[in-house]
Short mmCIF file of C-alpha atoms and ligand atoms in Angstrom, two decimals:
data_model
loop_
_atom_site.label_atom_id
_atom_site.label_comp_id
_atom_site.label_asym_id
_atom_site.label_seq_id
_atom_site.Cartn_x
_atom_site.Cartn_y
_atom_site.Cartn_z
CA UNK C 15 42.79 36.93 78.61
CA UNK C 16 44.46 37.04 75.92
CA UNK C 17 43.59 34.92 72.11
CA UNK C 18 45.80 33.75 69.53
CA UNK C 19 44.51 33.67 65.96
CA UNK C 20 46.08 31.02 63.54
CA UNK C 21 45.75 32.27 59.68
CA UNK C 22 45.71 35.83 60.65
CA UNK C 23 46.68 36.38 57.09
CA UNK C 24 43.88 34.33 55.92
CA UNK C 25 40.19 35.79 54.88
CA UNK C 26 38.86 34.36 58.07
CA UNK C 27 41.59 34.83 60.51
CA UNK C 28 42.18 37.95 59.46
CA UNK C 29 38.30 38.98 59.85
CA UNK C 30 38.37 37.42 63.56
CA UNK C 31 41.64 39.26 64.31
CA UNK C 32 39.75 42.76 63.70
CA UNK C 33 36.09 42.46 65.06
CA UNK C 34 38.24 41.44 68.24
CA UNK C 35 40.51 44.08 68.62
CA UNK C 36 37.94 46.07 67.68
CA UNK C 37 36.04 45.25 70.72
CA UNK C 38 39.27 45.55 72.93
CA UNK C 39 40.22 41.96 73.77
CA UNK C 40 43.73 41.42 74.15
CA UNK C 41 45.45 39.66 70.80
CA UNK C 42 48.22 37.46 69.29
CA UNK C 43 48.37 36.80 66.13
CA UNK C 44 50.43 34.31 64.02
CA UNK C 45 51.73 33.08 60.13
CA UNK C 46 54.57 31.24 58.77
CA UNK C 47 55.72 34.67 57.65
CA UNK C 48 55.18 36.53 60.57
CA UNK C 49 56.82 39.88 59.04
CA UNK C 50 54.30 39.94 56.30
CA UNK C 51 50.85 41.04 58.77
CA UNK C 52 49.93 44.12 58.81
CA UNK C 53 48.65 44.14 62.29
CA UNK C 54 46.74 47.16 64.01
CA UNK C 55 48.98 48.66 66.32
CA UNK C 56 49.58 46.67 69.66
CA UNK C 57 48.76 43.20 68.17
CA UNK C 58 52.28 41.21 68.46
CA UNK C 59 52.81 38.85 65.64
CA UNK C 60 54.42 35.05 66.06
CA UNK C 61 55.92 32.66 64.13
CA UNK C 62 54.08 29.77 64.22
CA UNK C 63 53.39 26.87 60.86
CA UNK C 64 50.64 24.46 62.45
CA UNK C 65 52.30 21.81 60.85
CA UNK C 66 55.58 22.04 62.73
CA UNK C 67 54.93 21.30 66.55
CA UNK C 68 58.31 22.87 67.26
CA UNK C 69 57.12 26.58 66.52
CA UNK C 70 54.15 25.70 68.61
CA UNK C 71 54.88 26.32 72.23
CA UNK C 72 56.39 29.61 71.83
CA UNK C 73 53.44 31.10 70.34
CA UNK C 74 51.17 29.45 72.93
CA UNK C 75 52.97 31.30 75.97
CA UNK C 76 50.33 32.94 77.76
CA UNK C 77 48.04 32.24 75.21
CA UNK C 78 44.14 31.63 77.19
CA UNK C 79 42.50 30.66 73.96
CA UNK C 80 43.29 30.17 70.16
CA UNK C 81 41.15 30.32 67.20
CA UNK C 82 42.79 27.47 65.13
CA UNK C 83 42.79 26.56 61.54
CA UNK C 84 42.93 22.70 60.90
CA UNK C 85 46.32 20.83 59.93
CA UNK C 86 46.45 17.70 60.74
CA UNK C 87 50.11 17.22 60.59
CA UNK C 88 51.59 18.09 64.23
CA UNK C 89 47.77 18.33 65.84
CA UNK C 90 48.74 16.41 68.73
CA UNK C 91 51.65 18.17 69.69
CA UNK C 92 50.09 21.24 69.12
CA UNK C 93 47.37 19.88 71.50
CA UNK C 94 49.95 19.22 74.35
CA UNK C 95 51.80 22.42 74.11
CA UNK C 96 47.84 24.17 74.49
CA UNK C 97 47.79 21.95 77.45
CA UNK C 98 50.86 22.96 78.92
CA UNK C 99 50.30 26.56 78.18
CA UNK C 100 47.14 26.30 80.19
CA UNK C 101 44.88 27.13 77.29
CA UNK C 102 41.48 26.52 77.63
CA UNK C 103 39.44 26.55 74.86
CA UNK C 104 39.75 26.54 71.13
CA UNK C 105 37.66 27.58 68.62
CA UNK C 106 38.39 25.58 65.11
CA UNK C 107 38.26 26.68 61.27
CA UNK C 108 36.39 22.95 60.10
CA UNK C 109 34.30 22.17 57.46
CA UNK C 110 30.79 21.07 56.94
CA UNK C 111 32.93 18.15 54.66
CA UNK C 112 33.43 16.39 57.87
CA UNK C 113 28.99 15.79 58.05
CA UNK C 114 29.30 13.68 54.45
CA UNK C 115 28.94 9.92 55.30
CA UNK C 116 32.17 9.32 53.38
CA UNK C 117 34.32 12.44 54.88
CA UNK C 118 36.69 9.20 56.04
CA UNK C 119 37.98 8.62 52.39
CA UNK C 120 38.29 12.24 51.21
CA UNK C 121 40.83 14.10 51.86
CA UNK C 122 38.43 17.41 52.62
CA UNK C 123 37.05 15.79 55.03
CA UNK C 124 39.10 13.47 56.57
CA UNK C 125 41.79 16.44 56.70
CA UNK C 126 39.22 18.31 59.02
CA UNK C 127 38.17 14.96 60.75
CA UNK C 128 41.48 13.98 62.26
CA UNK C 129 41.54 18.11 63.62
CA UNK C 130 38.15 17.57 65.53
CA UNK C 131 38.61 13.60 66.97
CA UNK C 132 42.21 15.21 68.26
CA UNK C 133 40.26 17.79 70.14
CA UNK C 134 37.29 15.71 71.31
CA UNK C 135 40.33 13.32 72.91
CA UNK C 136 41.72 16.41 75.02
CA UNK C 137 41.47 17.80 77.71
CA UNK C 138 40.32 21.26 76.04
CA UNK C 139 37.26 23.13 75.32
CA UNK C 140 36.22 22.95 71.81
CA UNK C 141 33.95 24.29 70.00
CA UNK C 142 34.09 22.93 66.34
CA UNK C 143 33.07 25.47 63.26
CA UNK C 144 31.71 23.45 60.27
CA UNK C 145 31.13 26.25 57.35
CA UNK C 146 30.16 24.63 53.73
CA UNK C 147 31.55 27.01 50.31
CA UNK C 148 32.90 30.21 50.93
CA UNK C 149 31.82 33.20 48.71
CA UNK C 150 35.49 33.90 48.29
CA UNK C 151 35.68 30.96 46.18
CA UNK C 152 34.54 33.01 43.56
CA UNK C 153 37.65 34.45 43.61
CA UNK C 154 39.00 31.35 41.43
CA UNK C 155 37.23 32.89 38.82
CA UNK C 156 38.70 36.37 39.06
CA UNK C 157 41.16 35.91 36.14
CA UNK C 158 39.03 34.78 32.80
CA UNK C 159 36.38 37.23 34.18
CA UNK C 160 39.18 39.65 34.10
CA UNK C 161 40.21 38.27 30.91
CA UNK C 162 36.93 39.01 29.26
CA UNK C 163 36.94 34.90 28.77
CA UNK C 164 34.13 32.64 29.96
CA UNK C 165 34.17 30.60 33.10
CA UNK C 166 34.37 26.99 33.28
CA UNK C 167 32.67 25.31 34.93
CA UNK C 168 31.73 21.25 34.95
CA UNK C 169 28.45 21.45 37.05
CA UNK C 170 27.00 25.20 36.65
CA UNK C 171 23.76 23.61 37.99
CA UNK C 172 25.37 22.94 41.43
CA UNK C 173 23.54 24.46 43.94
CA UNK C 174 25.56 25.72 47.68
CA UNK C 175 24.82 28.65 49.60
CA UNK C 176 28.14 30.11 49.96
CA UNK C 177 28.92 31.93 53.21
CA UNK C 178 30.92 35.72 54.01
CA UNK C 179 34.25 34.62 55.17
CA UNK C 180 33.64 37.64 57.84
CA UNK C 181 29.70 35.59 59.00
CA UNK C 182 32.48 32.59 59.89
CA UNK C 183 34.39 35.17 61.50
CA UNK C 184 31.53 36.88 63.65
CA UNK C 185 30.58 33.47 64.59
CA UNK C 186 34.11 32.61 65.99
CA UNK C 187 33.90 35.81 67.89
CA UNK C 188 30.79 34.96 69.26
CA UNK C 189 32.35 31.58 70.33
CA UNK C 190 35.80 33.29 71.68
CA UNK C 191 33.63 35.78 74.02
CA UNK C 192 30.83 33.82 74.80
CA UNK C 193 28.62 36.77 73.54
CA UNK C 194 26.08 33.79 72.96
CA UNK C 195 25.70 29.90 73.08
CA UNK C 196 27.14 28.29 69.99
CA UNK C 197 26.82 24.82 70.73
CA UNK C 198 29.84 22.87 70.12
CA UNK C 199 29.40 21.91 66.73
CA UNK C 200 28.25 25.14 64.72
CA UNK C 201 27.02 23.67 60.66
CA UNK C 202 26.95 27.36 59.10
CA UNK C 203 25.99 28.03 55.19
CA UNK C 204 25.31 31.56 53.66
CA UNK C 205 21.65 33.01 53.95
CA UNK C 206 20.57 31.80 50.54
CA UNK C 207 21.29 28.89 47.75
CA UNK C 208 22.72 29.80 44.79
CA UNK C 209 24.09 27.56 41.51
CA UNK C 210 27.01 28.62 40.06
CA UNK C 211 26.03 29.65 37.13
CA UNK C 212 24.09 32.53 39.12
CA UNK C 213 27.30 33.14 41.12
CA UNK C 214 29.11 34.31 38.08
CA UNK C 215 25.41 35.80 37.34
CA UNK C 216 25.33 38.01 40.34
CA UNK C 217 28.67 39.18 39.73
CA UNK C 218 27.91 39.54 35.87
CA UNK C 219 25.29 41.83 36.66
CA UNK C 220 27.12 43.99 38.86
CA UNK C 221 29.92 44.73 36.83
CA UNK C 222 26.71 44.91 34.18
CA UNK C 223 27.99 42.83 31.10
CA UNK C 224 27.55 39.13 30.22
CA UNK C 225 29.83 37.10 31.59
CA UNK C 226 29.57 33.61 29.68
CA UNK C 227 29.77 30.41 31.07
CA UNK C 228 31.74 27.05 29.46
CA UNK C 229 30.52 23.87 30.51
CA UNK C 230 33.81 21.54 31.23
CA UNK C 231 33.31 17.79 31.08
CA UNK C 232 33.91 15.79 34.41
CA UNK C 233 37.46 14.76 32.71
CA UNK C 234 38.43 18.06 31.27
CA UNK C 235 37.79 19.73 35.02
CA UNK C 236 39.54 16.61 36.50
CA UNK C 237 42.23 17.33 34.09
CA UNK C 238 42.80 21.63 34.82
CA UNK C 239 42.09 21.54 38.06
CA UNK C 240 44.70 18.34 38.47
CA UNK C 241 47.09 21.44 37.75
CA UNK C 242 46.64 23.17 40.62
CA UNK C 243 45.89 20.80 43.29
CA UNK C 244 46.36 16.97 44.15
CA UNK C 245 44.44 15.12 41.75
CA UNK C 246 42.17 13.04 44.78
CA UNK C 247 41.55 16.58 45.94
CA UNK C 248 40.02 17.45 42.53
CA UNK C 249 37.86 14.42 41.85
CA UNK C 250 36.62 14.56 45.25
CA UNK C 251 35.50 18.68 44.96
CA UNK C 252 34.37 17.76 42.08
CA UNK C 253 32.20 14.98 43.43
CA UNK C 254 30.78 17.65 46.02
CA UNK C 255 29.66 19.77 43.20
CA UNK C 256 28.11 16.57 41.16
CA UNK C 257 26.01 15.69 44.27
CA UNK C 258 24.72 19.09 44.61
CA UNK C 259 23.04 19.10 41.34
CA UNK C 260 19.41 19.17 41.44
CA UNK C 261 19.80 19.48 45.93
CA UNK C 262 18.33 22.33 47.79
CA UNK C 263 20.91 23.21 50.55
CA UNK C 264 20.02 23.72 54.10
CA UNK C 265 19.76 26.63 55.52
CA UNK C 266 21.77 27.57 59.02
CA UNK C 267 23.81 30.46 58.38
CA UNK C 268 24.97 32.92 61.48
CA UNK C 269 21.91 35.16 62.06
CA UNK C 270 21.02 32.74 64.72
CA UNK C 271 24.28 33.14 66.54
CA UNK C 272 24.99 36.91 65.79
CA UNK C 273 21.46 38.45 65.65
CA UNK C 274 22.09 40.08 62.01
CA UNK C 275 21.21 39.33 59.27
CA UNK C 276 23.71 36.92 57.36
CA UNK C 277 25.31 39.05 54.27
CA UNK C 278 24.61 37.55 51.28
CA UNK C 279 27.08 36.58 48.35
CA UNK C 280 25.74 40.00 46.12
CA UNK C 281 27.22 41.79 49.43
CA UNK C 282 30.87 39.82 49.12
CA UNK C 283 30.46 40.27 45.18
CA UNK C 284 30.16 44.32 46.44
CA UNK C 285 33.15 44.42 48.15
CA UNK C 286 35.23 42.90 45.95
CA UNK C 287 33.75 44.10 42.39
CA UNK C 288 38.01 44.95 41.62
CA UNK C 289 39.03 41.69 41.43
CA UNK C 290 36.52 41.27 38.60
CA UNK C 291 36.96 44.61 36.70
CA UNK C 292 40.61 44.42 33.98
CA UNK C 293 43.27 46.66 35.02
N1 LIG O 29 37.05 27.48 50.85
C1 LIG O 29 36.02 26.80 51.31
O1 LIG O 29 34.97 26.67 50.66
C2 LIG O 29 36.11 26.18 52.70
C3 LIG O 29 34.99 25.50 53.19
C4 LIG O 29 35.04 24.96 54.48
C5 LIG O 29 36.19 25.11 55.26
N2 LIG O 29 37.27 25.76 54.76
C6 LIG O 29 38.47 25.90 55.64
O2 LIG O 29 38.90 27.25 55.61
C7 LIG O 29 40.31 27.30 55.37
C8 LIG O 29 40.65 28.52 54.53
O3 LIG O 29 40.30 29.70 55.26
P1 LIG O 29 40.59 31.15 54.65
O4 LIG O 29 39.81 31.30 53.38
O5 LIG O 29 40.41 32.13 55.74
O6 LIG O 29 42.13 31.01 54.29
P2 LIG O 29 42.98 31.79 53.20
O7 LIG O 29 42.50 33.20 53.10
O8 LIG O 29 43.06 30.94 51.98
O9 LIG O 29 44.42 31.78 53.89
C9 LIG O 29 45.01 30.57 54.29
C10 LIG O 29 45.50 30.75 55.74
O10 LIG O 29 45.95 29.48 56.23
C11 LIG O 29 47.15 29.70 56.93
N3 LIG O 29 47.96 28.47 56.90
C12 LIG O 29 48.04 27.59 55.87
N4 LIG O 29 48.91 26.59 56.22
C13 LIG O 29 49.36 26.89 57.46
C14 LIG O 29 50.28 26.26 58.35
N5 LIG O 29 50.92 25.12 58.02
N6 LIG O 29 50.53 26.83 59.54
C15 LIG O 29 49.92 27.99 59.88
N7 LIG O 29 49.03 28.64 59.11
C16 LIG O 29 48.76 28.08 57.90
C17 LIG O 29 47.84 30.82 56.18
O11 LIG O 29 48.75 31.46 57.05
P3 LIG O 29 50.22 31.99 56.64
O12 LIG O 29 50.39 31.79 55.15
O13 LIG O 29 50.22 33.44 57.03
O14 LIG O 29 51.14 31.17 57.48
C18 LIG O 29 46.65 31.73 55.82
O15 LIG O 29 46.38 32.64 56.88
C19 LIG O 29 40.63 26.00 54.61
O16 LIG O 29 41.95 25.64 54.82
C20 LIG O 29 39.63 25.03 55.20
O17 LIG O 29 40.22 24.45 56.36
C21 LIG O 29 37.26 26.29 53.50
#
């Protein structure tokens, strides 16, 4: 029976891709760039981009099941061609975004929206994974902490409970072997709620110095982050982080599904201390 993982590149592809071939289940995985994975050995890399249905069918031969990041560009194409392959069921990278009562109008969640509705319309099992922040967000601010600069941030009061990229992962794998009953719509958050100022905190006190923190206004952060991604995109993150001011997040983060303990984001700050340190 063998699975093909989208974004095997990617933090959580890439994560699902080696707890299963760890456990021995027969693999494909796929990218854009095919010739850039480093695979273990007897994985066979595909060419596939999710948003060109004419890659899809060749990388669904013989393909049983798929763990499937969402594009919504080409999704019901790529439906058919699962069809046709005979694939049964498919286990989807969403986003808790899709849960907020106006995921319709932003692009978060509408993005993940039309992914689910075009699976709930087919004729395939799927079971829909709906994680809120990752910890490797954190990664955005790799570079001033590197700099020795402060971190900006417009709401340092916001309050998420980021989640491991790899918890998202055991959970898919959980889902792809039926280790356990996910239910077909999973919500999953980290273990504990955390503001962002004690983000940069925890990772402040790990690489033990201060790390300061520079509070943007809402049109200064509209403004820089307008530089790196569609400007609808910004205002509506930064919406997310405005409502999540002064909110205690619910917990429901994978212990229940994997029996372990969820790892927390001083664990993902652990194993990725370099990215903070100069040099
Ligand atoms: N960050 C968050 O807080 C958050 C929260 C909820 C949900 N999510 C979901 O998680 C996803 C990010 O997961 P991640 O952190 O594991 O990703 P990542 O490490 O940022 O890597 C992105 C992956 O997406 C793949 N990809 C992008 N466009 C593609 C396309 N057109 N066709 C095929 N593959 C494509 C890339 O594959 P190649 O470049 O190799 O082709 C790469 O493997 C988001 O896109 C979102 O759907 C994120």
């Amino acid at each position: 029976m063998t699975t093909l993982i989208t974004g095997a590149s990617g933090a959580v592809g890439g994560a699902v891709l080696r707890a299963l071939h760890a456990a021995g289940h027969p693999l494909r995985a796929s990218s854009r760039r095919p010739e850039r994975l480093s695979l273990p050995v007897g994985v066979e890399a595909v060419p596939l981009d999710l948003a060109r249905p004419d890659t899809v069918a060749a990388a669904f031969d013989g393909v049983d099941q798929v763990f499937l990041y969402a594009e919504p560009g080409g999704i019901d194409e790529l439906i058919r061609a699962a069809e046709t392959a005979g694939v049964r069921h498919v286990v989807l990278l969403s986003s808790s975004a899709v849960l907020s009562p106006d995921a319709e109008s932003q692009p978060l969640g509408r993005h993940h929206l039309l992914v689910e509705r075009a699976l709930r319309r087919s004729d395939l099992d799927a079971t829909l994974l709906r994680p809120g922040s990752f910890a490797g967000n954190a990664h955005g601010w790799a570079h001033p902490i590197r700099a020795g600069g402060p971190v900006e941030l417009p709401y340092p009061q916001a309050r998420m409970a980021p989640i491991h990229e790899a918890d998202i992962a055991d959970v898919a794998v959980v889902a792809l072997t039926g280790a356990a009953r996910t239910g077909r719509e999973v919500t999953l958050t980290g273990p504990e709620a955390l503001t962002l100022g004690e983000q940069v905190g925890q990772i402040a006190a790990r690489l033990g110095r201060d790390i300061p923190v520079r509070e943007l206004s809402r049109a200064e952060a509209e403004r820089q982050w307008s530089r790196f991604m569609p400007a609808d995109l910004a205002a509506s993150l930064l919406d997310y982080q405005a409502g999540q001011v002064g909110v205690t997040p619910e917990i429901t983060d994978a212990a229940q599904f994997t029996g372990r303990p969820a790892r927390t984001f001083g664990q993902w700050v652990d194993e990725h201390l370099d990215a903070f340190r100069p040099g």
